[in-house]
Amino acid sequence: DKEQQKMEKEDIQPEKLCPTICVTQISGVGSVKIADILAKRIGYRVVDRQILEHITHEIKLSDITTDFFDKRYPGKMNEYLSHLFNETSFPDNDYNRHLFATIRAIAGLGPTIFIGWGTHLVLPREHVMAVRFVCSKGYRVKRLATILNVEEQEIERKLEDFNLKQSYFYKKVYHLEKASTQEFDLVINCDYIKDPQWAAEIVEENFRKKFSIRTG
């Protein structure tokens, strides 16, 4: 009957993602600390580079997608990936499919703040608050040298190495030379917004306004 058809149609609709915060950072800016503060304020969890890397490399994709998504939305993950690669210029290969499906799966499991990996380029943009934290090289070097208690010259070498790896990743996965400011809802310069608490409050305020989320 019509009611049964309606229920079946609703059952196979793509899952509704929670509003997601995607953070892109210049290495050493302190975005993890800001994200941790923000997560506690809004009741989200943080998925950073290390966590996503572990999941991407160590956990079979089927453990995430098949068990959780395919039972609820048969075929929707493959449909999403096909749509994603058809609509963008991302290279269609096994690594990208694995990475993008993992990002999508994690986002679907609950309210999430992603750090790194260009997740704002993968997830449906209408569900995303894309934030970029920037600062000068001098700020990053001094900050990390103080935290790690090492010479600034050593920090400079490590940052240069990390920046090269990050640049290579974005070129390989997204065919992008660098992040454009037009990709983001919000860009915060931590040379001037130095207090992580203040930065977190700025993101929270704009996040709540964008998705009409009430405080408390």
CSV table of N, CA, C and O in Angstrom, one decimal, residues 61-180:
chain,number,residue,atom,x,y,z
A,61,LEU,N,37.6,-1.3,5.8
A,61,LEU,CA,36.5,-0.4,5.5
A,61,LEU,C,35.2,-1.0,5.7
A,61,LEU,O,34.2,-0.4,6.2
A,62,SER,N,35.1,-2.3,5.4
A,62,SER,CA,33.8,-3.0,5.6
A,62,SER,C,33.3,-3.0,7.0
A,62,SER,O,32.1,-3.1,7.3
A,63,ASP,N,34.3,-3.0,8.0
A,63,ASP,CA,33.9,-3.0,9.4
A,63,ASP,C,33.1,-1.8,9.7
A,63,ASP,O,32.3,-1.7,10.6
A,64,ILE,N,33.4,-0.7,9.0
A,64,ILE,CA,32.8,0.6,9.3
A,64,ILE,C,31.5,0.8,8.5
A,64,ILE,O,30.4,1.0,9.0
A,65,THR,N,31.7,0.6,7.2
A,65,THR,CA,30.6,0.9,6.3
A,65,THR,C,29.5,-0.2,6.2
A,65,THR,O,28.3,0.1,6.3
A,66,THR,N,29.9,-1.4,6.0
A,66,THR,CA,28.9,-2.5,5.7
A,66,THR,C,28.0,-2.7,6.9
A,66,THR,O,26.8,-2.7,6.8
A,67,ASP,N,28.7,-2.9,8.1
A,67,ASP,CA,27.9,-3.2,9.3
A,67,ASP,C,26.9,-2.0,9.7
A,67,ASP,O,25.8,-2.3,10.1
A,68,PHE,N,27.4,-0.8,9.5
A,68,PHE,CA,26.6,0.3,10.0
A,68,PHE,C,25.7,0.9,8.9
A,68,PHE,O,24.5,1.1,9.2
A,69,PHE,N,26.3,1.1,7.8
A,69,PHE,CA,25.6,1.9,6.7
A,69,PHE,C,24.8,1.0,5.8
A,69,PHE,O,23.6,1.2,5.6
A,70,ASP,N,25.4,-0.1,5.3
A,70,ASP,CA,24.7,-0.9,4.3
A,70,ASP,C,23.5,-1.6,4.8
A,70,ASP,O,22.5,-1.9,4.1
A,71,LYS,N,23.4,-1.9,6.1
A,71,LYS,CA,22.2,-2.5,6.7
A,71,LYS,C,21.1,-1.5,6.8
A,71,LYS,O,19.9,-1.9,6.7
A,72,ARG,N,21.5,-0.2,7.0
A,72,ARG,CA,20.4,0.8,7.1
A,72,ARG,C,20.1,1.4,5.8
A,72,ARG,O,18.9,1.8,5.5
A,73,TYR,N,21.1,1.6,4.9
A,73,TYR,CA,20.9,2.3,3.7
A,73,TYR,C,21.6,1.5,2.6
A,73,TYR,O,22.7,1.8,2.1
A,74,PRO,N,21.0,0.4,2.1
A,74,PRO,CA,21.6,-0.5,1.2
A,74,PRO,C,22.1,0.2,-0.1
A,74,PRO,O,21.4,0.9,-0.8
A,75,GLY,N,23.5,0.0,-0.3
A,75,GLY,CA,24.1,0.6,-1.6
A,75,GLY,C,24.3,2.1,-1.5
A,75,GLY,O,24.9,2.6,-2.5
A,76,LYS,N,24.0,2.8,-0.4
A,76,LYS,CA,24.1,4.2,-0.4
A,76,LYS,C,25.5,4.7,-0.4
A,76,LYS,O,25.9,5.7,-0.9
A,77,MET,N,26.4,3.9,0.3
A,77,MET,CA,27.8,4.3,0.3
A,77,MET,C,28.4,4.3,-1.1
A,77,MET,O,29.1,5.3,-1.5
A,78,ASN,N,28.2,3.3,-1.8
A,78,ASN,CA,28.7,3.2,-3.2
A,78,ASN,C,28.1,4.3,-4.1
A,78,ASN,O,28.7,4.9,-4.9
A,79,GLU,N,26.8,4.6,-3.8
A,79,GLU,CA,26.1,5.6,-4.6
A,79,GLU,C,26.7,7.0,-4.3
A,79,GLU,O,27.0,7.8,-5.2
A,80,TYR,N,27.0,7.2,-3.0
A,80,TYR,CA,27.7,8.5,-2.6
A,80,TYR,C,29.1,8.6,-3.2
A,80,TYR,O,29.4,9.7,-3.7
A,81,LEU,N,29.9,7.5,-3.2
A,81,LEU,CA,31.2,7.6,-3.8
A,81,LEU,C,31.2,7.8,-5.3
A,81,LEU,O,32.0,8.6,-5.8
A,82,SER,N,30.3,7.2,-5.9
A,82,SER,CA,30.1,7.4,-7.4
A,82,SER,C,29.8,8.8,-7.7
A,82,SER,O,30.3,9.4,-8.6
A,83,HIS,N,28.8,9.3,-6.9
A,83,HIS,CA,28.4,10.7,-7.1
A,83,HIS,C,29.6,11.7,-6.8
A,83,HIS,O,29.8,12.6,-7.6
A,84,LEU,N,30.3,11.4,-5.8
A,84,LEU,CA,31.5,12.2,-5.4
A,84,LEU,C,32.5,12.3,-6.5
A,84,LEU,O,33.0,13.4,-6.9
A,85,PHE,N,32.9,11.2,-7.1
A,85,PHE,CA,33.9,11.1,-8.1
A,85,PHE,C,33.4,11.7,-9.4
A,85,PHE,O,34.2,12.2,-10.2
A,86,ASN,N,32.1,11.5,-9.7
A,86,ASN,CA,31.5,12.1,-10.9
A,86,ASN,C,31.5,13.6,-10.9
A,86,ASN,O,31.6,14.3,-11.9
A,87,GLU,N,31.3,14.2,-9.6
A,87,GLU,CA,31.0,15.6,-9.5
A,87,GLU,C,32.3,16.4,-9.3
A,87,GLU,O,32.3,17.6,-9.3
A,88,THR,N,33.4,15.7,-9.0
A,88,THR,CA,34.7,16.4,-8.7
A,88,THR,C,35.8,15.9,-9.6
A,88,THR,O,35.7,14.9,-10.4
A,89,SER,N,36.9,16.5,-9.5
A,89,SER,CA,38.1,16.1,-10.3
A,89,SER,C,39.1,15.2,-9.4
A,89,SER,O,40.2,15.1,-9.8
A,90,PHE,N,38.6,14.7,-8.3
A,90,PHE,CA,39.5,13.9,-7.5
A,90,PHE,C,39.8,12.6,-8.2
A,90,PHE,O,39.0,12.0,-8.9
A,91,PRO,N,41.1,12.2,-8.1
A,91,PRO,CA,41.5,10.9,-8.7
A,91,PRO,C,40.7,9.7,-8.2
A,91,PRO,O,40.5,9.6,-6.9
A,92,ASP,N,40.1,8.9,-9.0
A,92,ASP,CA,39.3,7.8,-8.6
A,92,ASP,C,40.2,6.6,-8.5
A,92,ASP,O,40.5,5.9,-9.5
A,93,ASN,N,40.7,6.3,-7.3
A,93,ASN,CA,41.5,5.2,-7.0
A,93,ASN,C,41.2,4.5,-5.7
A,93,ASN,O,40.4,5.1,-4.9
A,94,ASP,N,41.7,3.4,-5.4
A,94,ASP,CA,41.4,2.6,-4.2
A,94,ASP,C,41.7,3.4,-2.9
A,94,ASP,O,40.9,3.4,-2.0
A,95,TYR,N,42.8,4.1,-2.9
A,95,TYR,CA,43.2,4.9,-1.7
A,95,TYR,C,42.2,6.0,-1.4
A,95,TYR,O,41.7,6.1,-0.3
A,96,ASN,N,41.8,6.7,-2.5
A,96,ASN,CA,40.9,7.8,-2.3
A,96,ASN,C,39.5,7.3,-1.9
A,96,ASN,O,38.8,7.9,-1.0
A,97,ARG,N,39.1,6.2,-2.5
A,97,ARG,CA,37.8,5.7,-2.2
A,97,ARG,C,37.7,5.2,-0.7
A,97,ARG,O,36.8,5.4,0.0
A,98,HIS,N,38.8,4.6,-0.3
A,98,HIS,CA,38.9,4.1,1.1
A,98,HIS,C,38.9,5.3,2.0
A,98,HIS,O,38.1,5.3,3.0
A,99,LEU,N,39.7,6.3,1.8
A,99,LEU,CA,39.8,7.5,2.6
A,99,LEU,C,38.5,8.2,2.7
A,99,LEU,O,38.0,8.6,3.8
A,100,PHE,N,37.9,8.5,1.5
A,100,PHE,CA,36.6,9.3,1.5
A,100,PHE,C,35.5,8.5,2.2
A,100,PHE,O,34.7,9.1,2.9
A,101,ALA,N,35.4,7.2,1.9
A,101,ALA,CA,34.4,6.5,2.6
A,101,ALA,C,34.5,6.4,4.1
A,101,ALA,O,33.6,6.4,4.8
A,102,THR,N,35.8,6.4,4.5
A,102,THR,CA,36.1,6.4,6.0
A,102,THR,C,35.6,7.7,6.6
A,102,THR,O,35.0,7.7,7.6
A,103,ILE,N,36.0,8.8,5.9
A,103,ILE,CA,35.5,10.1,6.4
A,103,ILE,C,34.0,10.2,6.5
A,103,ILE,O,33.5,10.6,7.5
A,104,ARG,N,33.4,9.7,5.4
A,104,ARG,CA,31.9,9.8,5.4
A,104,ARG,C,31.3,8.9,6.5
A,104,ARG,O,30.3,9.3,7.1
A,105,ALA,N,31.9,7.7,6.7
A,105,ALA,CA,31.4,6.8,7.7
A,105,ALA,C,31.5,7.4,9.1
A,105,ALA,O,30.6,7.3,9.9
A,106,ILE,N,32.7,8.0,9.4
A,106,ILE,CA,32.9,8.6,10.7
A,106,ILE,C,31.9,9.7,10.9
A,106,ILE,O,31.3,9.8,12.0
A,107,ALA,N,31.7,10.5,9.9
A,107,ALA,CA,30.8,11.7,10.1
A,107,ALA,C,29.4,11.2,10.3
A,107,ALA,O,28.6,11.8,11.1
A,108,GLY,N,29.0,10.1,9.8
A,108,GLY,CA,27.7,9.5,9.9
A,108,GLY,C,27.5,8.9,11.3
A,108,GLY,O,26.3,8.6,11.7
A,109,LEU,N,28.5,8.6,12.0
A,109,LEU,CA,28.4,7.9,13.3
A,109,LEU,C,28.1,8.9,14.4
A,109,LEU,O,27.7,8.4,15.5
A,110,GLY,N,28.2,10.2,14.2
A,110,GLY,CA,27.9,11.1,15.3
A,110,GLY,C,28.5,12.5,15.1
A,110,GLY,O,29.4,12.7,14.2
A,111,PRO,N,28.2,13.5,15.9
A,111,PRO,CA,28.7,14.8,15.8
A,111,PRO,C,30.2,14.8,15.9
A,111,PRO,O,30.8,14.3,16.9
A,112,THR,N,30.9,15.4,14.9
A,112,THR,CA,32.3,15.3,14.8
A,112,THR,C,33.0,16.6,14.4
A,112,THR,O,32.5,17.4,13.6
A,113,ILE,N,34.2,16.8,15.0
A,113,ILE,CA,35.1,17.8,14.5
A,113,ILE,C,36.3,17.1,13.9
A,113,ILE,O,37.0,16.4,14.6
A,114,PHE,N,36.5,17.3,12.6
A,114,PHE,CA,37.6,16.7,11.9
A,114,PHE,C,38.8,17.7,11.9
A,114,PHE,O,38.5,18.9,11.7
A,115,ILE,N,40.0,17.2,12.0
A,115,ILE,CA,41.2,18.1,11.9
A,115,ILE,C,42.0,17.5,10.7
A,115,ILE,O,42.5,16.4,10.8
A,116,GLY,N,42.2,18.3,9.7
A,116,GLY,CA,43.1,17.9,8.6
A,116,GLY,C,42.4,17.0,7.6
A,116,GLY,O,41.2,16.8,7.6
A,117,TRP,N,43.2,16.5,6.6
A,117,TRP,CA,42.8,15.6,5.6
A,117,TRP,C,41.8,16.2,4.5
A,117,TRP,O,41.3,15.5,3.7
A,118,GLY,N,41.6,17.5,4.6
A,118,GLY,CA,40.7,18.1,3.6
A,118,GLY,C,39.3,17.6,3.6
A,118,GLY,O,38.6,17.5,2.6
A,119,THR,N,38.8,17.3,4.8
A,119,THR,CA,37.5,16.7,5.0
A,119,THR,C,36.3,17.6,4.5
A,119,THR,O,35.3,17.1,4.0
A,120,HIS,N,36.5,18.9,4.5
A,120,HIS,CA,35.5,19.8,4.0
A,120,HIS,C,35.3,19.7,2.5
A,120,HIS,O,34.3,20.1,2.0
A,121,LEU,N,36.3,19.1,1.8
A,121,LEU,CA,36.2,18.9,0.4
A,121,LEU,C,35.4,17.6,0.0
A,121,LEU,O,35.0,17.4,-1.1
A,122,VAL,N,35.3,16.7,1.0
A,122,VAL,CA,34.7,15.4,0.8
A,122,VAL,C,33.2,15.4,1.2
A,122,VAL,O,32.4,14.8,0.5
A,123,LEU,N,32.9,15.9,2.4
A,123,LEU,CA,31.6,15.9,2.9
A,123,LEU,C,30.7,16.8,2.3
A,123,LEU,O,31.1,17.9,1.7
A,124,PRO,N,29.3,16.6,2.3
A,124,PRO,CA,28.4,17.5,1.7
A,124,PRO,C,28.5,18.9,2.3
A,124,PRO,O,28.4,19.1,3.5
A,125,ARG,N,28.8,19.9,1.5
A,125,ARG,CA,29.2,21.2,2.0
A,125,ARG,C,28.1,21.9,2.8
A,125,ARG,O,28.4,22.6,3.7
A,126,GLU,N,26.8,21.5,2.5
A,126,GLU,CA,25.7,22.1,3.3
A,126,GLU,C,25.7,21.6,4.7
A,126,GLU,O,25.0,22.3,5.6
A,127,HIS,N,26.4,20.6,5.0
A,127,HIS,CA,26.4,20.0,6.4
A,127,HIS,C,27.7,20.4,7.1
A,127,HIS,O,28.0,20.0,8.3
A,128,VAL,N,28.6,21.2,6.5
A,128,VAL,CA,29.9,21.5,7.0
A,128,VAL,C,30.1,23.0,7.4
A,128,VAL,O,29.7,23.9,6.7
A,129,MET,N,30.8,23.2,8.5
A,129,MET,CA,31.4,24.4,8.9
A,129,MET,C,32.9,24.3,8.7
A,129,MET,O,33.5,23.5,9.4
A,130,ALA,N,33.4,24.9,7.6
A,130,ALA,CA,34.8,24.8,7.3
A,130,ALA,C,35.6,25.9,7.9
A,130,ALA,O,35.3,27.1,7.6
A,131,VAL,N,36.6,25.6,8.7
A,131,VAL,CA,37.4,26.6,9.5
A,131,VAL,C,38.9,26.4,9.2
A,131,VAL,O,39.4,25.2,9.1
A,132,ARG,N,39.6,27.4,8.9
A,132,ARG,CA,41.0,27.4,8.7
A,132,ARG,C,41.8,28.2,9.8
A,132,ARG,O,41.4,29.4,10.0
A,133,PHE,N,42.7,27.6,10.4
A,133,PHE,CA,43.6,28.4,11.4
A,133,PHE,C,44.9,28.6,10.7
A,133,PHE,O,45.6,27.7,10.2
A,134,VAL,N,45.3,29.9,10.7
A,134,VAL,CA,46.6,30.3,10.1
A,134,VAL,C,47.4,31.1,11.2
A,134,VAL,O,46.9,31.6,12.2
A,135,CYS,N,48.7,31.2,10.9
A,135,CYS,CA,49.6,32.1,11.7
A,135,CYS,C,50.9,32.2,11.0
A,135,CYS,O,51.2,31.5,10.0
A,136,SER,N,51.8,33.1,11.5
A,136,SER,CA,53.1,33.2,10.9
A,136,SER,C,54.0,32.1,11.2
A,136,SER,O,53.8,31.3,12.2
A,137,LYS,N,55.1,31.9,10.4
A,137,LYS,CA,56.0,30.9,10.7
A,137,LYS,C,56.7,31.1,12.1
A,137,LYS,O,56.9,30.2,12.9
A,138,GLY,N,57.0,32.4,12.4
A,138,GLY,CA,57.7,32.7,13.6
A,138,GLY,C,56.8,32.3,14.8
A,138,GLY,O,57.4,31.8,15.8
A,139,TYR,N,55.5,32.5,14.7
A,139,TYR,CA,54.6,32.1,15.8
A,139,TYR,C,54.7,30.6,16.0
A,139,TYR,O,54.7,30.2,17.2
A,140,ARG,N,54.6,29.9,15.0
A,140,ARG,CA,54.6,28.4,15.1
A,140,ARG,C,55.9,27.9,15.7
A,140,ARG,O,55.9,27.0,16.5
A,141,VAL,N,57.0,28.4,15.2
A,141,VAL,CA,58.3,28.0,15.6
A,141,VAL,C,58.5,28.2,17.1
A,141,VAL,O,58.9,27.3,17.9
A,142,LYS,N,58.1,29.4,17.6
A,142,LYS,CA,58.3,29.8,19.0
A,142,LYS,C,57.3,28.9,19.9
A,142,LYS,O,57.7,28.5,20.9
A,143,ARG,N,56.1,28.8,19.4
A,143,ARG,CA,55.1,28.0,20.2
A,143,ARG,C,55.6,26.5,20.4
A,143,ARG,O,55.6,26.0,21.5
A,144,LEU,N,56.0,25.9,19.3
A,144,LEU,CA,56.4,24.5,19.4
A,144,LEU,C,57.7,24.3,20.1
A,144,LEU,O,57.9,23.3,20.8
A,145,ALA,N,58.7,25.3,19.9
A,145,ALA,CA,59.9,25.2,20.6
A,145,ALA,C,59.7,25.3,22.1
A,145,ALA,O,60.4,24.6,22.9
A,146,THR,N,58.8,26.1,22.6
A,146,THR,CA,58.5,26.2,24.0
A,146,THR,C,57.8,25.0,24.5
A,146,THR,O,58.1,24.4,25.6
A,147,ILE,N,56.8,24.4,23.8
A,147,ILE,CA,56.1,23.3,24.2
A,147,ILE,C,57.0,22.0,24.3
A,147,ILE,O,56.9,21.3,25.2
A,148,LEU,N,57.8,21.8,23.3
A,148,LEU,CA,58.7,20.6,23.2
A,148,LEU,C,60.0,20.8,23.8
A,148,LEU,O,60.8,19.9,23.9
A,149,ASN,N,60.3,22.1,24.2
A,149,ASN,CA,61.6,22.4,24.8
A,149,ASN,C,62.8,21.9,24.0
A,149,ASN,O,63.7,21.2,24.4
A,150,VAL,N,62.8,22.4,22.7
A,150,VAL,CA,63.8,22.1,21.8
A,150,VAL,C,64.2,23.4,21.1
A,150,VAL,O,63.6,24.4,21.2
A,151,GLU,N,65.4,23.3,20.4
A,151,GLU,CA,65.9,24.5,19.7
A,151,GLU,C,64.9,24.9,18.5
A,151,GLU,O,64.3,24.0,17.9
A,152,GLU,N,64.8,26.2,18.3
A,152,GLU,CA,64.0,26.6,17.2
A,152,GLU,C,64.4,26.1,15.8
A,152,GLU,O,63.6,25.9,15.0
A,153,GLN,N,65.7,26.0,15.6
A,153,GLN,CA,66.2,25.5,14.3
A,153,GLN,C,65.7,24.1,14.1
A,153,GLN,O,65.4,23.7,12.9
A,154,GLU,N,65.6,23.2,15.1
A,154,GLU,CA,65.1,21.9,14.9
A,154,GLU,C,63.6,21.9,14.5
A,154,GLU,O,63.1,21.1,13.7
A,155,ILE,N,62.9,22.8,15.2
A,155,ILE,CA,61.4,23.0,14.9
A,155,ILE,C,61.3,23.4,13.4
A,155,ILE,O,60.4,22.9,12.7
A,156,GLU,N,62.1,24.3,13.0
A,156,GLU,CA,62.0,24.8,11.6
A,156,GLU,C,62.2,23.7,10.6
A,156,GLU,O,61.5,23.6,9.6
A,157,ARG,N,63.1,22.8,10.9
A,157,ARG,CA,63.4,21.7,10.0
A,157,ARG,C,62.2,20.7,9.9
A,157,ARG,O,61.8,20.3,8.9
A,158,LYS,N,61.6,20.5,11.1
A,158,LYS,CA,60.5,19.5,11.2
A,158,LYS,C,59.3,20.1,10.5
A,158,LYS,O,58.5,19.4,9.9
A,159,LEU,N,59.0,21.4,10.7
A,159,LEU,CA,57.9,22.1,10.1
A,159,LEU,C,58.0,22.1,8.6
A,159,LEU,O,57.0,21.8,7.8
A,160,GLU,N,59.2,22.3,8.1
A,160,GLU,CA,59.4,22.3,6.6
A,160,GLU,C,59.2,20.9,6.1
A,160,GLU,O,58.5,20.8,5.0
A,161,ASP,N,59.6,19.9,6.8
A,161,ASP,CA,59.4,18.5,6.3
A,161,ASP,C,57.9,18.2,6.3
A,161,ASP,O,57.4,17.6,5.4
A,162,PHE,N,57.2,18.6,7.4
A,162,PHE,CA,55.8,18.3,7.5
A,162,PHE,C,55.0,19.1,6.4
A,162,PHE,O,54.1,18.5,5.8
A,163,ASN,N,55.4,20.3,6.1
A,163,ASN,CA,54.7,21.1,5.1
A,163,ASN,C,54.8,20.5,3.7
A,163,ASN,O,53.9,20.5,2.9
A,164,LEU,N,56.0,19.9,3.5
A,164,LEU,CA,56.2,19.2,2.2
A,164,LEU,C,55.3,18.0,2.0
A,164,LEU,O,54.7,17.8,1.0
A,165,LYS,N,55.2,17.2,3.1
A,165,LYS,CA,54.3,16.1,3.1
A,165,LYS,C,52.9,16.4,3.0
A,165,LYS,O,52.1,15.8,2.2
A,166,GLN,N,52.5,17.5,3.7
A,166,GLN,CA,51.1,18.0,3.6
A,166,GLN,C,50.8,18.4,2.2
A,166,GLN,O,49.7,18.2,1.6
A,167,SER,N,51.7,19.2,1.6
A,167,SER,CA,51.5,19.7,0.2
A,167,SER,C,51.4,18.5,-0.8
A,167,SER,O,50.5,18.6,-1.7
A,168,TYR,N,52.2,17.5,-0.6
A,168,TYR,CA,52.2,16.4,-1.5
A,168,TYR,C,50.8,15.6,-1.4
A,168,TYR,O,50.3,15.2,-2.4
A,169,PHE,N,50.4,15.5,-0.1
A,169,PHE,CA,49.1,14.8,0.1
A,169,PHE,C,47.9,15.5,-0.7
A,169,PHE,O,47.1,14.9,-1.4
A,170,TYR,N,47.9,16.9,-0.5
A,170,TYR,CA,46.8,17.6,-1.2
A,170,TYR,C,46.9,17.6,-2.7
A,170,TYR,O,45.9,17.5,-3.4
A,171,LYS,N,48.1,17.6,-3.2
A,171,LYS,CA,48.3,17.5,-4.7
A,171,LYS,C,47.9,16.1,-5.2
A,171,LYS,O,47.2,16.0,-6.2
A,172,LYS,N,48.2,15.1,-4.4
A,172,LYS,CA,47.9,13.7,-4.9
A,172,LYS,C,46.5,13.4,-4.8
A,172,LYS,O,45.9,12.8,-5.7
A,173,VAL,N,45.8,13.8,-3.6
A,173,VAL,CA,44.5,13.4,-3.4
A,173,VAL,C,43.5,14.4,-4.0
A,173,VAL,O,42.5,13.9,-4.6
A,174,TYR,N,43.7,15.7,-3.9
A,174,TYR,CA,42.7,16.6,-4.4
A,174,TYR,C,43.1,17.5,-5.6
A,174,TYR,O,42.4,18.3,-6.1
A,175,HIS,N,44.4,17.3,-6.1
A,175,HIS,CA,44.9,18.0,-7.2
A,175,HIS,C,44.9,19.5,-6.9
A,175,HIS,O,44.6,20.4,-7.7
A,176,LEU,N,45.2,19.9,-5.6
A,176,LEU,CA,45.2,21.3,-5.2
A,176,LEU,C,46.7,21.7,-4.8
A,176,LEU,O,47.4,20.9,-4.1
A,177,GLU,N,47.1,22.8,-5.2
A,177,GLU,CA,48.4,23.3,-4.9
A,177,GLU,C,48.4,23.9,-3.4
A,177,GLU,O,49.3,23.8,-2.7
A,178,LYS,N,47.3,24.6,-3.1
A,178,LYS,CA,47.1,25.1,-1.8
A,178,LYS,C,45.7,25.4,-1.5
A,178,LYS,O,44.8,25.4,-2.4
A,179,ALA,N,45.4,25.6,-0.2
A,179,ALA,CA,44.0,25.8,0.2
A,179,ALA,C,43.6,27.3,-0.1
A,179,ALA,O,44.3,28.2,0.2
A,180,SER,N,42.5,27.4,-0.8
A,180,SER,CA,42.0,28.8,-1.1
A,180,SER,C,41.1,29.3,0.0
A,180,SER,O,40.3,28.5,0.6
